[in-house]
Amino acid sequence: MANQNNQKGELLKKVASHAKEYGFIFQSSEIYDGLSAVYDYGQLGSELKNNIKSYWWKSMVQLHENIVGIDSAIFMHPTTWKASGHVDAFNDPLIDNKDSKKRYRADVLVEDQIAKIEGKIEKEVTKAAKRFDDFDRKMFMETNPRVQRYLGEIETIKARLKNGLEGDLADLKKLIEDLGIACPISGSKNWTDVRQFNLMFNTEIGSLSEGANKIYLRPETAQGIFVNFLNVQKTGRLKLPFGIAQIGKAFRNEIIARQFIFRMREFEQMEMQYFVKPGEEMKYYGQWKEFRMKWHLALGMGEENYRFHDHIKLAHYANAASDIEFDFPMGFKELEGIHSRTDFDLKAHEEFSGKKLQFFDPKDNESYVPYVIETSIGLDRMVLSVLAHAYTEETLEDGSSRTVMKIPAPLAPYKVAVLPLVNKDGLPEKAREIANLLKLDHNIQIDVKDAIGKRYRRQDAIGTPYCITVDYESLEDNMVTIRERDSLEQVRIPIDKIQEEINERVSINSLLKKLI
Ligand code: GAP
């Protein structure tokens, strides 16, 4: 596992550098040495992002007759964030090292320590697995005294961490000291006290002369949905249960700026709030957990790479919560959250605004504040999961090697590259004809430069699932060769069948069909 971790650690670096080299993702303001935890999407990254958004939007809004989509503003009335609890409680526990002057999230320092102990356990397991042919991992974990001691240590640390995060900041500092955690930069154990730090960015609206007001950049898109609940319900004449979906930017002043686009200061969320009758929320919570997992699995990136992590400790507003975790290069981490948020948000907005946010149920002839099931996925994390899973270095049968991005075909930035074998004798014109046929439905490229092998490699590196090669015979028989990126299989098909073949394999519909 230690080895595997190293390889996986390497993978994140390789993905980041590949993403930059080919125009997926750049560091923001790079010419000024960059802005930490802020990234720009290049020409390929924005296509990939758009395809993910389209898959999400169509699967949520188009496939569900009772879900509608909105686009609310990033700036909201400041009282919104008082009501939602973000002004008072959207905090991270921070600690500074007095020698290096570096700032850390106290809980992350402790979690890193836990990961080290987990690494030791894996070492023991790997060692033992080599010694026995019929190695039983579970039994070994349950009986080996050293592993048991490590597991006990982890349990104790987790219990103290939980206690610290619930408010005992002095003990959180003591935990860091007891574990002998040193600053990764200076190696010093000279720590300040742990303090709470609010993650919301703020700015001022209006000019100072008019008496400017402090406002926040939204830290989640969900509140734009809650405050519009009645507007949408009434104008859309919607009946419970119904959902409101939204894709948009969110901002958090994250202190730990690392792991590429996993944790960013400016990022995008795809959220849906599903309004239900109180008492029915657990039924829908289960249904949404199932549907969202199905959405991920339809992409074909491996069932083994996803798992649910049900929360034991719940936020004050939730009565159930679960994460869908993905096996990122850093290990299993949260990709999406599914939360049963009760009526906390709507009730809080009723209280702070003095306006009723209730649904009149004609069946029961009563008004009530609906309960809410939320599905919330980070678009950038989704991009990272796709890129990390796609990145593959391969040695081919002829001994040559290639780096290929095995991006699920419907999400790939370019679906097809049309390649005339030579750039003369009417082949480019034939390629153009085919490109014109396909470009109405798909993003495609024509590439005429360099030898065909080199062009294939270029398309592999950006994840284009199909290359169509136009050769001299094509001019005679109106047939072309289609090469499939992953299997490298090549088949010859008539030009008038291309559109149908390609549509079948690369459209978002091919994913949506798996969901209904
Ligand atoms: N409305 C609920 C909410 O915002 P959250 O767990 O804080 O819940 C939801 O965030 C999702 O947003 C996460 O599962 C993650 O994918 C994404 N996300 C949160 N913070 C992020 C960050 N700093 N950078 C990138 N994605 C982030």
Coordinates of C-alpha atoms and ligand atoms in Angstrom, one line a residue:
M1 CA 0.0 0.0 0.0
A2 CA 2.9 2.4 0.8
N3 CA 4.2 1.7 -2.7
Q4 CA 0.7 2.0 -4.1
N5 CA 0.3 5.3 -2.2
N6 CA 3.6 6.6 -3.7
Q7 CA 2.4 5.6 -7.2
K8 CA -0.9 7.2 -6.6
G9 CA 0.8 10.4 -5.2
E10 CA 2.8 10.4 -8.4
L11 CA -0.4 10.0 -10.4
L12 CA -1.9 13.3 -9.1
K13 CA 1.3 15.1 -10.2
K14 CA 1.2 13.4 -13.6
V15 CA -2.4 14.2 -14.1
A16 CA -1.9 17.9 -13.2
S17 CA 1.1 18.2 -15.5
H18 CA -0.7 16.4 -18.4
A19 CA -3.8 18.6 -17.8
K20 CA -1.6 21.6 -18.2
E21 CA 0.4 20.4 -21.2
Y22 CA -2.7 19.6 -23.3
G23 CA -4.9 22.5 -22.3
F24 CA -7.3 21.0 -19.8
I25 CA -6.4 23.1 -16.7
F26 CA -4.0 25.9 -16.0
Q27 CA -3.0 27.6 -12.7
S28 CA -4.9 30.9 -12.4
S29 CA -2.8 34.0 -13.3
E30 CA 0.2 31.9 -14.0
I31 CA 2.2 34.7 -15.5
Y32 CA 2.1 36.4 -12.0
D33 CA 3.3 33.1 -10.4
G34 CA -0.3 31.9 -9.9
L35 CA -3.0 32.2 -7.3
S36 CA -3.1 29.3 -4.9
A37 CA -6.1 26.9 -5.1
V38 CA -7.6 28.8 -8.0
Y39 CA -7.5 27.3 -11.5
D40 CA -8.5 28.2 -15.1
Y41 CA -10.0 25.6 -17.5
G42 CA -8.4 25.6 -20.9
Q43 CA -9.9 24.7 -24.2
L44 CA -10.2 21.0 -23.4
G45 CA -11.0 21.4 -19.8
S46 CA -14.0 23.6 -20.5
E47 CA -15.4 21.1 -23.0
L48 CA -15.0 18.3 -20.5
K49 CA -16.7 20.4 -17.8
N50 CA -19.5 21.3 -20.2
N51 CA -20.1 17.7 -21.0
I52 CA -20.3 16.8 -17.3
K53 CA -22.7 19.7 -16.7
S54 CA -24.8 18.5 -19.6
Y55 CA -24.9 14.9 -18.3
W56 CA -25.9 16.1 -14.8
W57 CA -28.5 18.7 -16.0
K58 CA -30.2 16.3 -18.4
S59 CA -30.2 13.5 -15.9
M60 CA -31.7 15.6 -13.2
V61 CA -34.0 18.1 -15.0
Q62 CA -34.8 16.5 -18.3
L63 CA -35.3 12.9 -17.0
H64 CA -37.3 14.0 -14.0
E65 CA -40.6 15.7 -14.9
N66 CA -40.9 17.2 -11.4
I67 CA -37.4 18.8 -11.3
V68 CA -36.8 22.3 -12.7
G69 CA -33.6 24.2 -13.0
I70 CA -32.7 27.8 -12.0
D71 CA -29.6 30.1 -12.1
S72 CA -29.6 32.3 -9.0
A73 CA -27.1 35.1 -8.3
I74 CA -23.8 34.7 -6.5
F75 CA -24.4 37.7 -4.4
M76 CA -27.3 37.4 -1.9
H77 CA -28.7 39.5 0.9
P78 CA -26.2 39.1 3.8
T79 CA -29.0 38.0 6.1
T80 CA -29.2 34.8 4.0
W81 CA -25.9 33.7 5.5
K82 CA -27.0 34.6 9.0
A83 CA -30.1 32.4 8.6
S84 CA -28.2 29.5 7.0
G85 CA -25.8 29.4 9.9
H86 CA -22.7 30.2 7.7
V87 CA -21.9 33.5 9.5
D88 CA -21.7 31.8 12.9
A89 CA -20.6 28.3 12.1
F90 CA -18.9 27.9 8.7
N91 CA -15.5 27.6 10.3
D92 CA -12.3 25.6 10.0
P93 CA -10.0 25.1 13.1
L94 CA -6.7 26.7 12.3
I95 CA -3.3 26.4 13.9
D96 CA -0.1 28.3 13.1
N97 CA 3.5 27.1 13.5
K98 CA 5.3 29.9 15.3
D99 CA 8.7 29.2 13.6
S100 CA 7.7 28.6 10.0
K101 CA 4.7 31.1 10.3
K102 CA 2.8 28.5 8.2
R103 CA -0.9 28.0 8.9
Y104 CA -2.6 24.6 8.9
R105 CA -6.0 23.1 9.5
A106 CA -5.7 21.4 12.8
D107 CA -8.0 18.5 11.8
V108 CA -6.0 17.9 8.7
L109 CA -2.8 17.7 10.6
V110 CA -4.4 15.0 12.8
E111 CA -5.9 13.2 9.8
D112 CA -2.5 13.1 8.2
Q113 CA -1.2 11.4 11.3
I114 CA -4.0 8.9 11.1
A115 CA -3.1 8.2 7.5
K116 CA 0.5 7.5 8.6
I117 CA -0.8 4.9 11.1
E118 CA -3.0 3.4 8.4
G119 CA 0.1 3.2 6.2
K120 CA 1.9 1.2 8.9
I121 CA -1.1 -1.2 9.1
E122 CA -0.9 -1.7 5.3
K123 CA 2.8 -2.5 5.6
E124 CA 2.1 -5.2 8.1
V125 CA -0.7 -6.6 5.9
T126 CA 1.6 -6.6 2.8
K127 CA 4.4 -8.3 4.7
A128 CA 2.1 -11.0 6.0
A129 CA 0.3 -11.5 2.7
K130 CA 3.7 -12.4 1.1
R131 CA 4.3 -15.1 3.8
F132 CA 1.0 -17.0 3.4
D133 CA -0.5 -18.4 0.2
D134 CA -4.1 -18.4 1.5
F135 CA -3.8 -15.1 3.3
D136 CA -7.0 -13.9 5.0
R137 CA -6.8 -10.2 5.3
K138 CA -9.8 -9.8 7.5
M139 CA -8.7 -12.5 10.0
F140 CA -5.2 -11.1 10.1
M141 CA -6.5 -7.6 10.8
E142 CA -8.6 -9.0 13.6
T143 CA -6.0 -11.0 15.3
N144 CA -2.5 -9.5 14.7
P145 CA -1.5 -7.7 18.0
R146 CA 0.4 -5.0 16.3
V147 CA -2.4 -4.2 13.8
Q148 CA -4.9 -4.2 16.7
R149 CA -2.7 -1.8 18.6
Y150 CA -2.6 0.6 15.6
L151 CA -6.3 0.3 15.1
G152 CA -6.8 1.1 18.8
E153 CA -4.6 4.2 18.4
I154 CA -6.6 5.4 15.5
E155 CA -9.9 5.0 17.4
T156 CA -8.5 7.0 20.3
I157 CA -7.3 9.8 18.0
K158 CA -10.6 9.9 16.1
A159 CA -12.5 10.2 19.4
R160 CA -10.4 13.1 20.5
L161 CA -10.5 14.8 17.1
K162 CA -14.3 14.6 17.2
N163 CA -14.3 16.1 20.7
G164 CA -12.0 18.9 19.5
L165 CA -14.1 19.6 16.4
E166 CA -17.2 19.8 18.6
G167 CA -15.7 22.8 20.4
D168 CA -12.8 21.7 22.7
L169 CA -10.1 23.6 20.8
A170 CA -7.7 23.4 23.7
D171 CA -7.8 19.6 23.6
L172 CA -7.3 19.7 19.8
K173 CA -4.1 21.6 20.3
K174 CA -3.1 19.1 23.1
L175 CA -3.9 16.2 20.7
I176 CA -1.5 17.7 18.1
E177 CA 1.2 18.1 20.8
D178 CA 0.5 14.6 22.3
L179 CA 0.9 13.0 18.8
G180 CA 4.2 14.9 18.4
I181 CA 3.1 16.4 15.1
A182 CA 5.7 18.7 13.6
C183 CA 5.3 21.4 11.0
P184 CA 6.1 19.8 7.6
I185 CA 8.1 22.9 6.6
S186 CA 10.2 23.7 9.7
G187 CA 10.0 20.4 11.6
S188 CA 9.2 22.5 14.7
K189 CA 6.5 21.6 17.2
N190 CA 6.1 25.2 18.4
W191 CA 2.3 25.7 17.8
T192 CA -0.1 28.5 18.5
D193 CA -3.6 27.8 20.0
V194 CA -6.3 26.5 17.7
R195 CA -8.7 29.2 16.4
Q196 CA -11.9 29.1 14.4
F197 CA -11.6 30.8 11.0
N198 CA -14.7 31.6 8.9
L199 CA -14.4 30.3 5.3
M200 CA -16.7 32.9 3.6
F201 CA -15.1 35.6 1.4
N202 CA -16.7 39.0 1.9
T203 CA -16.7 42.2 0.0
E204 CA -18.7 45.4 0.0
I205 CA -21.7 46.4 -2.1
G206 CA -22.3 50.0 -3.1
S207 CA -19.8 52.8 -2.7
L208 CA -18.3 53.7 0.6
S209 CA -19.9 57.2 0.4
E210 CA -23.4 55.6 0.2
G211 CA -22.5 53.5 3.3
A212 CA -21.4 50.2 1.8
N213 CA -22.7 46.9 3.1
K214 CA -20.7 43.8 3.7
I215 CA -21.8 41.0 1.5
Y216 CA -20.5 37.5 0.9
L217 CA -19.6 35.4 -2.1
R218 CA -21.8 32.4 -1.7
P219 CA -20.1 29.4 -0.2
E220 CA -22.8 27.0 -1.6
T221 CA -25.4 27.4 -4.4
A222 CA -28.1 25.7 -2.2
Q223 CA -29.3 28.9 -0.5
G224 CA -30.2 30.5 -3.9
I225 CA -32.6 27.6 -4.2
F226 CA -34.1 27.9 -0.7
V227 CA -34.8 31.6 -1.0
N228 CA -36.5 31.0 -4.3
F229 CA -38.5 28.1 -3.2
L230 CA -41.9 29.8 -3.3
N231 CA -41.2 31.8 -6.5
V232 CA -40.5 28.6 -8.3
Q233 CA -43.2 26.5 -6.7
K234 CA -45.9 29.1 -7.4
T235 CA -44.8 30.2 -10.9
G236 CA -44.2 26.5 -12.0
R237 CA -47.4 25.3 -10.2
L238 CA -45.4 22.5 -8.7
K239 CA -46.7 19.9 -6.3
L240 CA -44.7 18.0 -3.7
P241 CA -42.4 16.2 -4.2
F242 CA -40.5 18.4 -6.6
G243 CA -36.9 19.5 -7.1
I244 CA -35.0 22.6 -8.0
A245 CA -31.6 22.1 -9.6
Q246 CA -28.8 24.6 -10.1
I247 CA -25.2 24.6 -11.4
G248 CA -23.0 27.5 -10.3
K249 CA -19.9 28.9 -8.7
A250 CA -19.2 28.8 -5.0
F251 CA -16.4 30.3 -3.0
R252 CA -14.6 29.2 0.2
N253 CA -11.4 30.6 1.7
E254 CA -9.9 27.2 2.0
I255 CA -6.7 27.2 4.1
I256 CA -5.3 23.9 2.8
A257 CA -4.6 24.7 -0.8
R258 CA -3.3 21.4 -2.2
Q259 CA -4.3 18.3 -4.1
F260 CA -4.8 20.2 -7.4
I261 CA -8.5 20.9 -8.1
F262 CA -9.8 18.7 -5.2
R263 CA -10.0 21.7 -2.8
M264 CA -10.3 25.1 -4.5
R265 CA -11.2 28.6 -3.3
E266 CA -13.4 29.2 -6.3
F267 CA -15.2 26.1 -7.6
E268 CA -18.5 24.9 -9.1
Q269 CA -21.3 22.9 -7.6
M270 CA -24.2 21.0 -9.1
E271 CA -26.9 20.9 -6.4
M272 CA -30.5 19.8 -6.3
Q273 CA -32.9 20.4 -3.4
Y274 CA -35.9 17.9 -3.4
F275 CA -38.8 19.2 -1.4
V276 CA -40.9 16.5 0.2
K277 CA -43.7 16.1 2.7
P278 CA -42.4 15.9 6.3
G279 CA -42.2 12.3 7.4
E280 CA -41.5 11.0 3.8
E281 CA -37.9 12.2 3.7
M282 CA -36.2 8.9 4.5
K283 CA -37.9 7.2 1.5
Y284 CA -36.6 9.9 -0.9
Y285 CA -33.2 10.0 0.8
G286 CA -32.8 6.3 0.0
Q287 CA -34.0 6.8 -3.6
W288 CA -31.7 9.7 -4.2
K289 CA -28.7 7.8 -2.8
E290 CA -29.4 5.0 -5.2
F291 CA -30.0 7.3 -8.2
R292 CA -26.9 9.3 -7.7
M293 CA -24.7 6.2 -7.4
K294 CA -26.3 4.9 -10.6
W295 CA -25.4 8.2 -12.3
H296 CA -21.7 7.7 -11.4
L297 CA -21.7 4.0 -12.3
A298 CA -23.2 4.7 -15.8
L299 CA -19.9 6.3 -16.7
G300 CA -18.2 2.9 -16.5
M301 CA -15.2 4.1 -14.4
G302 CA -15.3 1.0 -12.2
E303 CA -17.8 0.1 -9.4
E304 CA -14.8 -0.6 -7.1
N305 CA -13.8 3.1 -7.3
Y306 CA -17.0 4.3 -5.5
R307 CA -18.3 3.8 -2.0
F308 CA -20.9 5.4 0.3
H309 CA -19.7 6.9 3.5
D310 CA -22.6 7.3 5.8
H311 CA -22.1 10.1 8.4
I312 CA -22.4 9.1 12.0
K313 CA -22.0 12.6 13.3
L314 CA -24.6 14.7 11.7
A315 CA -24.7 18.5 11.1
H316 CA -27.3 20.2 13.4
Y317 CA -29.7 20.6 10.4
A318 CA -29.5 17.0 9.1
N319 CA -31.2 13.8 10.1
A320 CA -29.2 11.7 7.6
A321 CA -26.2 12.2 5.4
S322 CA -24.0 10.2 3.2
D323 CA -21.0 10.9 0.9
I324 CA -20.3 9.2 -2.4
E325 CA -16.5 8.8 -2.2
F326 CA -14.3 8.1 -5.2
D327 CA -10.9 6.5 -5.1
F328 CA -8.9 9.6 -6.0
P329 CA -5.1 9.5 -6.4
M330 CA -5.0 10.5 -2.6
G331 CA -7.3 7.6 -1.7
F332 CA -11.1 7.5 -1.1
K333 CA -12.4 11.0 -0.7
E334 CA -15.8 12.8 -0.9
L335 CA -17.0 13.5 -4.4
E336 CA -20.7 14.1 -3.7
G337 CA -22.9 14.6 -0.6
I338 CA -26.5 13.4 -0.2
H339 CA -28.1 15.1 2.8
S340 CA -31.5 15.0 4.4
R341 CA -31.6 18.6 5.6
T342 CA -35.1 18.5 7.3
D343 CA -36.9 21.8 7.3
F344 CA -33.9 23.7 8.8
D345 CA -33.1 26.0 5.9
L346 CA -36.7 27.0 4.9
K347 CA -37.7 27.5 8.6
A348 CA -34.6 29.7 9.2
H349 CA -35.4 31.8 6.2
E350 CA -39.0 32.2 7.4
E351 CA -37.7 33.3 10.8
F352 CA -35.1 35.8 9.5
S353 CA -37.2 37.2 6.6
G354 CA -40.6 37.2 8.4
K355 CA -42.1 35.7 5.2
K356 CA -43.9 32.3 5.0
L357 CA -42.1 29.6 3.0
Q358 CA -44.8 27.0 3.1
F359 CA -46.5 24.6 0.7
F360 CA -50.3 24.4 0.7
D361 CA -51.2 20.7 0.3
P362 CA -54.6 20.5 -1.3
K363 CA -54.9 16.7 -0.5
D364 CA -54.6 17.3 3.2
N365 CA -55.9 20.8 3.2
E366 CA -53.0 22.1 5.2
S367 CA -49.8 24.2 4.9
Y368 CA -46.4 23.1 6.0
V369 CA -42.7 23.8 5.5
P370 CA -41.4 20.9 3.3
Y371 CA -38.5 18.8 4.2
V372 CA -35.5 18.7 1.9
I373 CA -33.2 16.1 0.4
E374 CA -30.1 17.6 -1.1
T375 CA -27.7 16.1 -3.7
S376 CA -24.6 18.2 -4.0
I377 CA -21.6 17.4 -6.2
G378 CA -18.5 19.4 -6.9
L379 CA -18.0 19.8 -10.7
D380 CA -14.3 20.3 -10.3
R381 CA -14.0 17.1 -8.2
M382 CA -15.9 15.3 -10.9
V383 CA -13.4 16.6 -13.5
L384 CA -10.6 15.3 -11.3
S385 CA -12.1 11.9 -10.9
V386 CA -12.5 11.6 -14.7
L387 CA -9.0 12.8 -15.4
A388 CA -7.3 10.7 -12.7
H389 CA -9.2 7.6 -13.8
A390 CA -8.6 8.3 -17.5
Y391 CA -4.8 8.8 -17.3
T392 CA -3.1 5.6 -18.5
E393 CA 0.5 4.9 -19.6
E394 CA 0.6 1.9 -21.9
T395 CA 3.2 -0.2 -23.7
L396 CA 1.7 -1.4 -26.9
E397 CA 2.2 -4.8 -28.7
D398 CA 4.8 -3.3 -31.0
G399 CA 6.8 -2.1 -28.0
S400 CA 6.0 1.5 -28.4
S401 CA 4.4 3.4 -25.5
R402 CA 1.5 5.9 -25.3
T403 CA -0.2 8.1 -22.8
V404 CA -3.9 7.8 -23.3
M405 CA -6.8 9.5 -21.6
K406 CA -9.5 6.9 -21.3
I407 CA -12.2 9.5 -20.7
P408 CA -15.8 8.1 -21.0
A409 CA -16.7 8.8 -24.6
P410 CA -19.7 11.0 -24.0
L411 CA -17.6 13.3 -21.8
A412 CA -14.6 13.5 -24.1
P413 CA -13.7 17.1 -25.3
Y414 CA -13.5 15.9 -28.9
K415 CA -15.6 13.0 -30.0
V416 CA -13.9 12.3 -33.3
A417 CA -10.7 13.3 -35.1
V418 CA -10.9 13.1 -38.9
L419 CA -7.5 12.3 -40.4
P420 CA -6.7 12.3 -44.1
L421 CA -3.8 9.9 -44.6
V422 CA -2.0 12.5 -46.7
N423 CA -2.6 16.2 -47.1
K424 CA -3.2 16.1 -50.9
D425 CA -4.9 14.3 -53.8
G426 CA -8.4 15.1 -52.6
L427 CA -8.1 13.4 -49.2
P428 CA -8.4 16.6 -47.1
E429 CA -11.5 17.5 -49.1
K430 CA -13.1 14.1 -48.4
A431 CA -12.1 14.5 -44.7
R432 CA -13.8 17.9 -44.7
E433 CA -17.0 16.4 -46.1
I434 CA -17.1 13.9 -43.2
A435 CA -16.3 16.5 -40.7
N436 CA -19.2 18.7 -41.9
L437 CA -21.4 15.7 -41.5
L438 CA -20.4 15.2 -37.9
K439 CA -19.8 18.7 -36.6
L440 CA -23.5 19.6 -36.3
D441 CA -23.8 17.0 -33.5
H442 CA -20.3 16.8 -32.1
N443 CA -17.1 18.6 -31.3
I444 CA -14.6 17.2 -33.8
Q445 CA -11.1 17.9 -35.1
I446 CA -9.5 17.6 -38.5
D447 CA -5.8 16.9 -38.2
V448 CA -3.6 16.8 -41.3
K449 CA -0.2 17.4 -39.9
D450 CA 2.5 14.7 -39.2
A451 CA 2.5 11.0 -39.8
I452 CA -0.6 9.1 -39.0
G453 CA 0.9 7.3 -35.9
K454 CA 1.9 10.6 -34.4
R455 CA -1.6 12.0 -35.0
Y456 CA -3.2 9.0 -33.3
R457 CA -0.9 9.6 -30.2
R458 CA -2.0 13.2 -30.1
Q459 CA -5.6 12.2 -30.0
D460 CA -5.0 9.5 -27.4
A461 CA -3.4 12.1 -25.2
I462 CA -6.4 14.3 -25.2
G463 CA -8.9 11.4 -24.9
T464 CA -10.6 11.5 -28.4
P465 CA -12.5 8.2 -28.5
Y466 CA -12.6 7.8 -32.3
C467 CA -10.2 8.6 -35.1
I468 CA -11.5 8.3 -38.7
T469 CA -8.9 7.8 -41.3
V470 CA -9.5 8.8 -44.9
D471 CA -7.2 7.0 -47.4
Y472 CA -7.0 6.7 -51.2
E473 CA -9.5 3.8 -51.1
S474 CA -12.0 6.0 -49.5
L475 CA -12.2 8.0 -52.7
E476 CA -13.1 4.9 -54.6
D477 CA -15.4 3.0 -52.2
N478 CA -16.7 5.7 -49.8
M479 CA -15.5 3.7 -46.8
V480 CA -13.3 4.9 -44.0
T481 CA -11.4 3.3 -41.1
I482 CA -12.6 4.0 -37.6
R483 CA -10.0 3.4 -34.8
E484 CA -11.2 3.0 -31.3
R485 CA -9.0 4.7 -28.7
D486 CA -9.0 2.1 -25.9
S487 CA -9.0 -1.2 -27.7
L488 CA -7.1 0.2 -30.8
E489 CA -9.5 -1.9 -32.9
Q490 CA -9.9 -0.6 -36.4
V491 CA -12.9 -1.3 -38.6
R492 CA -13.9 -0.1 -42.0
I493 CA -17.3 1.3 -42.5
P494 CA -19.3 3.2 -45.2
I495 CA -19.2 6.9 -44.8
D496 CA -23.0 7.1 -44.8
K497 CA -23.1 4.9 -41.7
I498 CA -20.6 7.1 -39.7
Q499 CA -23.1 9.5 -38.2
E500 CA -25.3 6.7 -36.8
E501 CA -22.3 4.7 -35.5
I502 CA -20.7 7.7 -33.8
N503 CA -24.0 9.0 -32.3
E504 CA -24.7 5.6 -30.8
R505 CA -21.3 5.5 -29.0
V506 CA -20.6 9.1 -27.9
S507 CA -23.9 10.9 -27.1
I508 CA -24.9 11.9 -23.6
N509 CA -28.1 9.9 -24.5
S510 CA -26.1 6.7 -24.3
L511 CA -25.6 7.5 -20.6
L512 CA -29.1 8.7 -19.9
K513 CA -30.6 5.5 -21.3
K514 CA -28.9 3.6 -18.5
L515 CA -30.7 5.8 -15.9
I516 CA -34.3 5.2 -17.0
Ligands
GAP1 N1 -24.9 22.5 -0.1 C1 -24.2 21.5 0.6 C2 -22.8 21.6 0.5 O1 -22.2 22.6 0.0 P1 -20.5 20.4 0.9 O2 -20.2 19.0 1.4 O3 -19.8 21.5 1.7 O4 -22.1 20.5 0.9 C3 -20.7 19.7 -1.6 O5 -20.1 20.5 -0.6 C4 -19.7 19.3 -2.6 O6 -19.0 20.4 -3.1 C5 -18.6 18.4 -2.1 O7 -19.0 17.0 -2.1 C6 -17.5 18.6 -3.1 O8 -17.6 17.8 -4.2 C7 -17.7 20.1 -3.5 N2 -16.7 21.0 -2.7 C8 -16.9 21.5 -1.5 N3 -15.8 22.3 -1.2 C9 -15.0 22.3 -2.3 C10 -13.8 22.9 -2.6 N4 -13.2 23.8 -1.7 N5 -13.3 22.7 -3.8 C11 -13.9 21.9 -4.7 N6 -15.0 21.3 -4.5 C12 -15.6 21.4 -3.3

